[in-house]
Coordinates of C-alpha atoms and ligand atoms in Angstrom, one line a residue:
M338 CA 46.7 -55.7 -76.0
T339 CA 46.0 -58.0 -73.1
V340 CA 42.9 -57.5 -71.0
T341 CA 43.6 -58.2 -67.3
K342 CA 40.7 -59.3 -65.3
N343 CA 40.1 -57.8 -62.0
N344 CA 36.8 -59.0 -60.6
T345 CA 37.0 -56.8 -57.6
E346 CA 36.8 -53.6 -59.6
K347 CA 33.9 -52.5 -61.7
V348 CA 34.8 -51.6 -65.3
L349 CA 33.0 -48.3 -64.8
N350 CA 33.8 -46.9 -61.4
I351 CA 34.0 -43.6 -59.7
N352 CA 37.7 -43.1 -60.6
N353 CA 37.1 -43.5 -64.3
V354 CA 33.7 -41.9 -65.0
N355 CA 33.8 -38.7 -67.1
P356 CA 35.6 -36.3 -64.8
L357 CA 33.5 -33.4 -66.1
I358 CA 30.4 -35.2 -64.7
K359 CA 32.1 -35.3 -61.3
N360 CA 32.4 -31.5 -61.4
V361 CA 28.7 -31.0 -61.8
E362 CA 26.8 -29.6 -58.8
Y363 CA 23.0 -29.0 -58.6
A364 CA 22.0 -27.7 -55.2
V365 CA 18.2 -27.5 -56.0
R366 CA 18.2 -31.3 -55.6
G367 CA 21.4 -31.5 -53.6
K368 CA 22.3 -32.9 -50.1
L369 CA 19.5 -31.1 -48.3
A370 CA 16.8 -32.3 -50.7
I371 CA 18.1 -35.8 -50.4
R372 CA 17.9 -35.6 -46.6
A373 CA 14.4 -34.2 -47.0
E374 CA 13.4 -37.3 -49.0
E375 CA 14.8 -39.5 -46.2
I376 CA 12.7 -37.7 -43.7
R377 CA 9.6 -37.9 -45.9
T378 CA 10.1 -41.7 -46.2
D379 CA 10.5 -42.0 -42.4
L380 CA 7.4 -40.0 -41.7
E381 CA 5.4 -42.1 -44.2
A382 CA 6.6 -45.3 -42.4
G383 CA 5.8 -43.8 -39.0
K384 CA 9.5 -43.9 -38.2
G385 CA 11.8 -41.4 -36.5
N386 CA 11.1 -38.7 -34.0
Y387 CA 10.5 -35.4 -35.7
G388 CA 8.8 -32.4 -34.3
F389 CA 6.6 -32.1 -37.5
S390 CA 4.4 -34.4 -39.5
K391 CA 5.3 -33.3 -43.1
V392 CA 8.2 -32.3 -45.3
V393 CA 7.5 -29.0 -47.1
S394 CA 9.5 -28.8 -50.4
C395 CA 10.4 -25.2 -50.8
N396 CA 13.6 -26.1 -52.5
I397 CA 12.1 -26.4 -55.9
G398 CA 9.6 -24.4 -58.0
N399 CA 7.3 -27.3 -58.5
P400 CA 3.8 -26.0 -57.8
Q401 CA 1.8 -29.1 -58.4
Q402 CA 4.0 -31.0 -55.9
L403 CA 2.5 -28.6 -53.3
N404 CA -1.0 -29.2 -54.6
Q405 CA -1.5 -26.3 -57.0
A406 CA -4.4 -27.5 -59.2
P407 CA -3.7 -28.0 -62.9
I408 CA -5.6 -25.8 -65.3
T409 CA -8.8 -27.7 -66.1
F410 CA -8.9 -26.9 -69.9
F411 CA -5.3 -28.0 -70.3
R412 CA -5.9 -31.4 -68.7
Q413 CA -9.2 -31.9 -70.6
V414 CA -7.4 -31.4 -74.0
A415 CA -4.4 -33.5 -72.9
S416 CA -6.7 -36.4 -71.7
L417 CA -8.7 -36.4 -75.0
C418 CA -5.4 -36.5 -77.0
D419 CA -4.3 -39.4 -74.9
N420 CA -7.5 -41.3 -75.4
P421 CA -8.7 -40.6 -78.9
D422 CA -11.4 -43.2 -78.5
L423 CA -13.4 -40.6 -76.7
L424 CA -13.5 -38.5 -79.9
K425 CA -15.2 -41.3 -81.9
K426 CA -18.6 -40.4 -83.3
E427 CA -20.4 -42.9 -81.1
N428 CA -18.8 -41.6 -77.9
L429 CA -19.2 -37.8 -78.6
P430 CA -22.7 -37.4 -77.2
L431 CA -21.5 -38.6 -73.8
V432 CA -18.2 -37.0 -73.9
S433 CA -19.8 -33.6 -74.8
Q434 CA -21.6 -33.8 -71.5
L435 CA -18.2 -34.0 -69.7
Y436 CA -16.0 -31.8 -71.8
P437 CA -16.6 -28.3 -73.0
S438 CA -16.9 -27.9 -76.8
D439 CA -13.6 -25.9 -77.2
S440 CA -11.6 -28.7 -75.4
I441 CA -13.0 -31.2 -77.9
A442 CA -12.4 -29.0 -80.8
R443 CA -8.8 -28.3 -79.7
A444 CA -8.0 -32.0 -79.2
Q445 CA -9.4 -32.8 -82.6
T446 CA -7.2 -30.1 -84.2
L447 CA -4.1 -31.2 -82.3
L448 CA -4.6 -34.9 -83.2
H449 CA -5.2 -33.9 -86.8
S450 CA -1.8 -32.3 -86.9
I451 CA 0.0 -34.8 -84.6
G452 CA -1.5 -38.1 -85.6
S453 CA -0.9 -40.0 -82.3
V454 CA 0.8 -38.9 -79.2
G455 CA 2.5 -42.2 -79.3
A456 CA 4.4 -41.4 -82.5
Y457 CA 7.7 -39.5 -82.8
S458 CA 7.0 -36.0 -84.2
H459 CA 9.2 -33.7 -86.3
S460 CA 12.5 -33.3 -84.3
Q461 CA 12.0 -29.6 -84.0
G462 CA 8.5 -30.1 -82.7
V463 CA 5.1 -30.5 -84.4
P464 CA 4.9 -27.8 -87.1
H465 CA 1.3 -26.8 -86.1
I466 CA 2.5 -26.2 -82.6
R467 CA 5.5 -24.2 -83.7
N468 CA 3.1 -22.0 -85.6
T469 CA 1.0 -21.6 -82.4
V470 CA 4.2 -20.5 -80.6
A471 CA 5.1 -18.1 -83.4
Q472 CA 1.6 -16.6 -83.2
F473 CA 1.9 -16.3 -79.4
I474 CA 5.2 -14.4 -79.7
Q475 CA 3.8 -12.1 -82.3
E476 CA 0.8 -11.3 -80.1
R477 CA 3.1 -10.8 -77.1
D478 CA 5.7 -8.5 -78.8
G479 CA 3.9 -7.0 -81.8
H480 CA 6.7 -8.4 -84.0
A481 CA 6.6 -11.4 -86.3
A482 CA 8.2 -14.7 -85.3
D483 CA 9.4 -17.4 -87.7
A484 CA 8.1 -20.9 -86.8
S485 CA 11.1 -22.4 -88.6
H486 CA 13.4 -20.7 -86.0
I487 CA 11.5 -22.1 -83.1
F488 CA 12.5 -25.4 -81.5
L489 CA 10.2 -27.2 -79.0
T490 CA 12.0 -28.8 -76.1
Q491 CA 11.8 -31.0 -73.1
G492 CA 11.3 -28.1 -70.7
A493 CA 13.6 -25.1 -71.0
S494 CA 16.4 -27.1 -69.5
S495 CA 17.1 -29.2 -72.6
G496 CA 17.1 -26.1 -74.8
V497 CA 19.5 -24.2 -72.6
Q498 CA 21.8 -27.3 -72.6
T499 CA 21.7 -27.5 -76.4
L500 CA 22.7 -23.9 -76.7
L501 CA 25.4 -24.1 -74.1
S502 CA 26.9 -27.2 -75.7
M503 CA 26.8 -25.5 -79.1
L504 CA 28.7 -22.5 -77.7
T505 CA 31.5 -24.5 -76.1
Q506 CA 34.4 -24.8 -78.4
N507 CA 36.9 -25.7 -75.8
E508 CA 37.7 -24.9 -72.1
K509 CA 38.5 -21.3 -73.0
S510 CA 35.0 -20.7 -74.2
G511 CA 33.4 -18.4 -71.7
I512 CA 29.7 -17.8 -70.9
M513 CA 28.6 -14.9 -68.7
I514 CA 26.2 -16.0 -66.0
P515 CA 24.6 -14.0 -63.2
I516 CA 25.6 -14.5 -59.6
P517 CA 23.4 -15.6 -58.0
Q518 CA 22.2 -17.9 -60.8
Y519 CA 20.0 -20.9 -61.4
P520 CA 22.5 -23.8 -61.2
L521 CA 21.4 -25.3 -64.5
Y522 CA 23.9 -22.9 -66.0
S523 CA 26.9 -23.6 -63.8
A524 CA 26.1 -27.4 -63.9
S525 CA 25.9 -27.5 -67.7
L526 CA 29.0 -25.4 -68.1
A527 CA 30.9 -27.8 -65.8
L528 CA 29.6 -30.7 -67.9
Y529 CA 30.6 -29.2 -71.3
G530 CA 33.9 -28.0 -69.9
A531 CA 33.3 -24.3 -70.6
T532 CA 34.3 -21.4 -68.4
P533 CA 31.6 -19.6 -66.4
V534 CA 32.2 -15.8 -66.4
N535 CA 30.4 -14.4 -63.4
Y536 CA 28.7 -11.0 -63.2
Y537 CA 27.1 -9.9 -60.0
L538 CA 23.6 -8.7 -59.5
D539 CA 23.3 -5.9 -56.9
E540 CA 21.3 -7.0 -53.9
A541 CA 21.1 -3.5 -52.3
T542 CA 19.1 -2.2 -55.4
G543 CA 16.7 -5.1 -55.6
W544 CA 19.2 -7.4 -57.5
S545 CA 19.4 -5.0 -60.3
L546 CA 21.8 -5.5 -63.2
D547 CA 24.4 -2.8 -63.9
I548 CA 25.9 -2.6 -67.4
N549 CA 29.2 -1.4 -65.9
Q550 CA 29.4 -4.7 -64.0
L551 CA 28.9 -6.6 -67.3
T552 CA 31.6 -4.6 -68.9
E553 CA 34.1 -5.2 -66.1
S554 CA 33.4 -8.8 -66.0
V555 CA 33.8 -9.4 -69.8
T556 CA 36.9 -7.2 -69.9
S557 CA 38.7 -9.0 -67.1
A558 CA 37.8 -12.4 -68.4
R559 CA 39.1 -11.6 -71.9
K560 CA 42.3 -10.2 -70.4
Q561 CA 42.8 -13.6 -68.8
G562 CA 42.4 -15.3 -72.1
T563 CA 38.8 -16.4 -71.9
D564 CA 37.0 -16.4 -75.2
V565 CA 33.7 -14.9 -73.9
R566 CA 31.0 -15.8 -76.3
A567 CA 27.6 -15.4 -74.7
L568 CA 25.6 -13.7 -72.0
V569 CA 22.9 -15.4 -70.0
I570 CA 20.2 -13.3 -68.6
I571 CA 17.5 -14.7 -66.3
N572 CA 14.5 -12.4 -66.4
P573 CA 12.5 -12.5 -64.1
G574 CA 15.4 -13.7 -61.9
N575 CA 15.9 -17.0 -60.2
P576 CA 16.7 -17.1 -57.3
T577 CA 16.5 -13.3 -57.1
G578 CA 13.1 -12.5 -58.4
Q579 CA 14.0 -9.2 -60.0
C580 CA 12.3 -8.0 -63.2
L581 CA 14.4 -5.9 -65.5
T582 CA 13.2 -2.4 -66.8
A583 CA 12.7 -1.8 -70.5
D584 CA 15.8 0.5 -70.5
N585 CA 17.9 -2.1 -68.9
V586 CA 16.8 -4.7 -71.4
R587 CA 17.7 -2.4 -74.3
D588 CA 21.1 -1.6 -72.8
I589 CA 21.9 -5.2 -72.4
I590 CA 21.1 -5.8 -76.1
T591 CA 23.4 -2.9 -77.0
F592 CA 26.1 -4.3 -74.8
C593 CA 25.9 -7.7 -76.6
H594 CA 26.2 -5.9 -79.9
E595 CA 29.2 -4.0 -78.7
Q596 CA 30.9 -7.0 -77.2
R597 CA 29.9 -9.4 -79.9
L598 CA 28.1 -11.8 -77.5
V599 CA 25.2 -14.2 -78.2
L600 CA 22.3 -13.4 -75.8
L601 CA 20.6 -16.2 -74.1
A602 CA 17.4 -14.9 -72.5
D603 CA 15.9 -17.3 -70.0
E604 CA 12.3 -16.0 -69.8
V605 CA 10.6 -18.9 -68.2
Y606 CA 9.0 -16.7 -65.5
Q607 CA 7.5 -14.2 -67.9
T608 CA 4.0 -14.4 -66.5
N609 CA 5.1 -14.5 -62.9
I610 CA 5.1 -10.8 -62.7
Y611 CA 3.9 -9.3 -59.3
E612 CA 4.4 -5.6 -59.9
P613 CA 2.9 -5.3 -63.4
E614 CA 2.6 -1.5 -63.3
A615 CA 6.1 -0.7 -62.0
R616 CA 7.9 -3.7 -63.5
P617 CA 6.1 -5.2 -66.5
F618 CA 7.8 -8.0 -68.4
V619 CA 9.6 -6.9 -71.5
S620 CA 10.8 -9.7 -73.7
F621 CA 14.3 -9.5 -75.2
K622 CA 12.8 -10.3 -78.6
K623 CA 10.6 -7.2 -78.4
A624 CA 13.3 -5.0 -77.1
L625 CA 15.6 -6.2 -79.9
M626 CA 13.0 -5.6 -82.6
D627 CA 12.3 -2.1 -81.1
H628 CA 16.0 -1.2 -80.9
P629 CA 16.6 2.1 -82.6
D630 CA 19.8 0.9 -84.3
A631 CA 19.2 -1.3 -87.4
E632 CA 22.6 -2.8 -87.1
V633 CA 21.7 -4.1 -83.6
R634 CA 18.3 -5.3 -84.7
E635 CA 19.7 -7.3 -87.5
G636 CA 23.0 -8.2 -85.8
V637 CA 22.4 -9.4 -82.2
E638 CA 22.1 -13.2 -82.0
L639 CA 19.3 -13.9 -79.5
V640 CA 17.9 -17.2 -78.2
S641 CA 15.0 -16.9 -75.8
F642 CA 13.6 -19.7 -73.7
H643 CA 10.2 -20.4 -72.3
S644 CA 8.6 -23.3 -70.4
I645 CA 5.3 -24.9 -69.4
S646 CA 6.8 -25.5 -65.9
K647 CA 6.3 -22.0 -64.5
G648 CA 3.7 -19.2 -64.7
M649 CA 0.3 -20.3 -63.6
V650 CA 0.6 -23.4 -65.8
G651 CA 3.0 -25.3 -63.5
E652 CA 3.1 -28.5 -65.6
C653 CA 6.7 -29.3 -64.6
G654 CA 6.4 -33.0 -65.0
R655 CA 5.2 -32.9 -68.6
R656 CA 8.5 -31.4 -69.7
G657 CA 7.6 -28.9 -72.3
G658 CA 9.2 -25.7 -73.6
Y659 CA 10.6 -23.9 -76.6
F660 CA 13.3 -21.6 -77.7
E661 CA 13.2 -19.0 -80.4
C662 CA 16.3 -18.1 -82.4
V663 CA 16.7 -14.7 -83.9
N664 CA 19.6 -13.6 -86.2
L665 CA 21.3 -17.0 -85.9
D666 CA 23.5 -18.2 -88.7
S667 CA 21.5 -20.6 -90.9
L668 CA 24.3 -23.2 -90.7
V669 CA 24.2 -23.1 -86.9
L670 CA 20.4 -23.6 -87.1
E671 CA 21.1 -26.7 -89.2
Q672 CA 23.4 -28.0 -86.5
I673 CA 20.8 -27.3 -83.8
Y674 CA 18.3 -29.2 -85.9
K675 CA 20.7 -32.0 -86.2
M676 CA 21.2 -32.2 -82.4
S677 CA 17.5 -32.1 -81.9
S678 CA 17.1 -35.0 -84.3
V679 CA 19.7 -37.1 -82.4
S680 CA 17.2 -37.2 -79.5
L681 CA 14.4 -37.8 -82.1
C682 CA 11.8 -35.4 -80.7
P683 CA 10.6 -33.6 -77.6
N684 CA 7.8 -35.6 -75.9
L685 CA 4.4 -35.1 -77.3
H686 CA 2.6 -34.4 -73.9
G687 CA 4.9 -31.5 -73.4
Q688 CA 4.4 -30.2 -76.9
I689 CA 0.7 -30.3 -76.4
L690 CA 0.9 -28.2 -73.3
V691 CA 3.1 -25.7 -75.1
D692 CA 0.3 -25.3 -77.7
L693 CA -2.3 -24.8 -74.9
M694 CA -0.1 -22.4 -72.9
C695 CA 0.5 -20.3 -76.0
N696 CA -3.1 -20.4 -77.2
P697 CA -5.4 -20.7 -74.2
P698 CA -9.2 -20.2 -74.4
R699 CA -10.2 -16.8 -75.8
L700 CA -13.1 -14.5 -74.8
G701 CA -16.2 -16.1 -76.2
D702 CA -14.9 -19.7 -76.0
A703 CA -16.7 -22.2 -73.8
S704 CA -13.8 -22.6 -71.4
Y705 CA -12.8 -18.9 -71.2
E706 CA -14.5 -18.0 -67.9
S707 CA -13.3 -21.1 -66.0
Y708 CA -9.8 -20.8 -67.6
S709 CA -9.3 -17.1 -66.7
G710 CA -10.8 -17.6 -63.2
E711 CA -8.4 -20.4 -62.5
I712 CA -5.4 -18.3 -63.7
K713 CA -6.5 -15.3 -61.7
T714 CA -7.0 -17.4 -58.5
I715 CA -3.5 -18.9 -58.8
Y716 CA -1.9 -15.5 -59.7
E717 CA -3.5 -13.5 -56.9
S718 CA -2.6 -16.2 -54.4
L719 CA 1.0 -16.1 -55.5
V720 CA 1.1 -12.3 -55.1
R721 CA -0.3 -12.6 -51.6
R722 CA 2.0 -15.4 -50.6
S723 CA 5.1 -13.6 -51.9
K724 CA 4.3 -10.4 -50.1
K725 CA 3.5 -12.3 -46.9
L726 CA 6.7 -14.3 -46.8
E727 CA 8.8 -11.3 -47.8
G728 CA 7.2 -9.5 -44.8
V729 CA 7.9 -12.4 -42.5
F730 CA 11.6 -12.6 -43.6
N731 CA 12.1 -8.8 -43.2
E732 CA 10.7 -9.0 -39.6
M733 CA 13.2 -11.6 -38.6
E734 CA 16.3 -10.5 -36.7
G735 CA 19.4 -10.3 -39.0
V736 CA 17.4 -11.1 -42.1
S737 CA 16.8 -8.7 -45.1
C738 CA 14.8 -9.7 -48.1
Q739 CA 14.2 -8.0 -51.5
A740 CA 10.7 -8.1 -52.9
A741 CA 10.0 -10.7 -55.6
Q742 CA 9.0 -8.6 -58.6
G743 CA 8.6 -11.9 -60.4
S744 CA 9.4 -15.6 -60.4
M745 CA 8.6 -18.0 -57.5
Y746 CA 11.3 -17.4 -55.0
L747 CA 12.6 -15.2 -52.3
F748 CA 16.3 -15.0 -51.6
P749 CA 16.8 -13.5 -48.1
Q750 CA 20.2 -12.6 -46.7
V751 CA 20.9 -13.9 -43.2
T752 CA 23.5 -12.6 -40.9
L753 CA 25.1 -15.6 -39.2
S754 CA 27.3 -15.4 -36.1
D755 CA 30.8 -16.6 -35.6
K756 CA 29.5 -19.4 -33.5
V757 CA 27.4 -20.6 -36.5
A758 CA 30.5 -20.4 -38.7
A759 CA 32.5 -22.5 -36.2
A760 CA 29.7 -25.1 -35.8
A761 CA 29.3 -25.3 -39.6
A762 CA 33.0 -25.7 -40.1
K763 CA 33.0 -28.7 -37.8
E764 CA 30.4 -30.3 -40.1
S765 CA 32.4 -29.2 -43.2
M766 CA 29.5 -27.1 -44.2
A767 CA 29.1 -23.5 -45.3
P768 CA 27.2 -21.5 -42.7
D769 CA 24.1 -21.1 -44.9
A770 CA 24.0 -24.8 -45.6
F771 CA 24.3 -25.4 -41.8
Y772 CA 21.4 -23.0 -41.2
S773 CA 19.3 -24.6 -43.9
H774 CA 19.9 -28.1 -42.6
A775 CA 18.9 -27.0 -39.1
M776 CA 15.7 -25.5 -40.5
L777 CA 14.9 -28.8 -42.2
E778 CA 15.5 -30.9 -39.1
A779 CA 13.4 -28.4 -37.0
T780 CA 10.5 -27.7 -39.2
G781 CA 10.4 -30.1 -42.2
V782 CA 10.8 -27.1 -44.5
C783 CA 13.4 -27.7 -47.2
V784 CA 15.1 -24.7 -48.8
V785 CA 18.3 -24.3 -50.8
P786 CA 21.4 -22.6 -49.3
G787 CA 22.6 -19.5 -51.1
S788 CA 25.9 -21.2 -51.9
G789 CA 24.0 -23.4 -54.4
F790 CA 23.4 -20.3 -56.5
G791 CA 26.6 -18.3 -55.8
Q792 CA 26.7 -15.2 -53.7
K793 CA 29.1 -12.4 -52.8
A794 CA 31.8 -13.7 -50.5
N795 CA 30.9 -13.7 -46.8
T796 CA 27.2 -13.1 -47.4
W797 CA 24.8 -15.9 -46.6
H798 CA 21.4 -16.5 -48.1
F799 CA 18.8 -19.2 -48.7
R800 CA 16.2 -19.6 -51.4
S801 CA 12.6 -20.5 -50.6
T802 CA 9.7 -20.8 -52.9
F803 CA 6.4 -19.2 -51.7
L804 CA 4.4 -22.2 -53.0
P805 CA 3.1 -23.9 -49.9
E806 CA -0.7 -23.9 -50.0
E807 CA -2.4 -20.8 -48.8
H808 CA -4.5 -22.4 -46.0
L809 CA -1.2 -23.8 -44.6
F810 CA 0.8 -20.6 -45.1
D811 CA 0.4 -19.0 -41.7
Q812 CA 1.5 -22.2 -40.1
F813 CA 4.5 -22.4 -42.5
C814 CA 5.5 -18.8 -41.7
S815 CA 5.2 -19.2 -38.0
D816 CA 7.3 -22.4 -38.1
L817 CA 10.0 -20.5 -39.9
E818 CA 9.9 -17.6 -37.4
K819 CA 10.1 -20.0 -34.4
F820 CA 13.0 -21.8 -36.0
H821 CA 14.9 -18.7 -36.8
S822 CA 14.7 -17.1 -33.3
S823 CA 15.6 -20.4 -31.6
F824 CA 18.5 -20.9 -34.0
L825 CA 19.7 -17.3 -33.3
E826 CA 19.5 -17.8 -29.5
K827 CA 21.4 -21.1 -29.7
Y828 CA 24.3 -19.6 -31.6
R829 CA 24.4 -16.0 -30.3
D830 CA 28.1 -14.9 -30.0
Ligands
LIG1155 N1 15.4 -21.6 -66.3 C1 15.1 -21.2 -65.0 C2 15.5 -19.8 -64.6 C3 14.5 -22.0 -64.1 O1 14.2 -21.6 -62.9 C4 14.1 -23.3 -64.5 C5 13.6 -24.3 -63.6 C6 14.4 -23.7 -65.8 C7 15.0 -22.9 -66.7 C8 14.1 -25.1 -66.3 O2 12.8 -25.5 -66.2 P1 12.1 -26.6 -67.1 O3 13.2 -27.4 -67.7 O4 11.2 -27.3 -66.2 O5 11.4 -25.8 -68.2 N2 13.6 -24.0 -62.2 C9 14.1 -24.9 -61.2 C10 14.2 -24.3 -59.9 O6 15.0 -23.5 -59.5 N3 13.2 -24.8 -59.2 O7 12.5 -25.7 -59.8 C11 13.2 -26.1 -61.0

């Protein structure tokens, strides 16, 4: 074969990259977020003529980007693990004045089991830390967990991708995903070439999940020849914030049993629960173990995901998480292990944070008071901010917003006029993208248009976090109110 040289064309170019990669879309860091970064750079350089001085990134659940303080105990242990010299005998007298005794003891224990944070660990994650996770799950659910079925990951994202890739046999392989959904799912399915099988959450009833809707969706996909293999549930929901009832969780498990589906339970927001009396978090693992039918308990294949990025921890940049496998075929577990070993191991800083999240200071420990105080402060502030923003949205003309029972987002529906639709079409944009772009240019607030998550045809939404700092929150809300009414005036039919 002759190789013709054509110096004007790159060997790897946009016409010959993996076509599946070209199909991937991820709106959380899409066009709008890129424009927001441009504006941020302009503002920092004193360039441009904007009516605001700062970009507020409400497009992503990234609490520390918006100055949420890290949990002190976590960072103390992490810093000691990073700099083990501080634990040397000669330094301990001084270090003990700066670090509480339990943070020193924890770092010693972790380093004893890890060795150095600079070394690769076991591909599945440090065994000691997987034991901590198993203990955490047992305390949470009242049912034993098996550390050998737990995989530590680089955030929940990499675990979700591992499972979705395992489940994709060919393009007929179907995975049920909620609409609206967090676009990690649609993006990964596009990448692996699997078929997304949509089921719709019901906005009118607080984004609830109806089993009939699941049945209709799986039945019609199978009729069309899709080999539906798994069901993804995000609970609490992203972008929708709903928290499923215990009955609903049990019925979903029964549905998976009847339809022979693997259940992927994305539970990264399990501690972002804002109506704990009415809507407590019920894990799928607990509901499975409590299921009245032994065939279901022993049959349904469940993988549940958790992360250090969310909750009150918010350590997104450290990239830590885990997934627990229940009732999976042992040969499949071996393949998961093999795939984990291809990327050697999840990073050690993330693994350490998983240990700390799953085993925080307990009553009686030196750090307990400060730890629980910090958690409570963040939690209570999230509750206040979610309620405040929900109220602001519901006061706006043409906007309706369901309460966030959990997670970090509100997903209001906006009625947009024909004039907006026409102006948006001129810019080749969906009306909600047009609205969100206008919001960014007017206020510096960056949200994500509903089209990035999927929504019922001819409805328009956007997703905003409620993470801006509380002392700036009134200003943030009033900027949004002002923008919304002037936008409506401008485009009134
Ligand atoms: N699952 C859900 C439901 C999420 O919302 C996220 C992140 C992840 C998994 C993955 O997170 P980690 O990989 O960091 O564990 N949420 C994105 C979002 O919508 N905003 O910020 C990131």
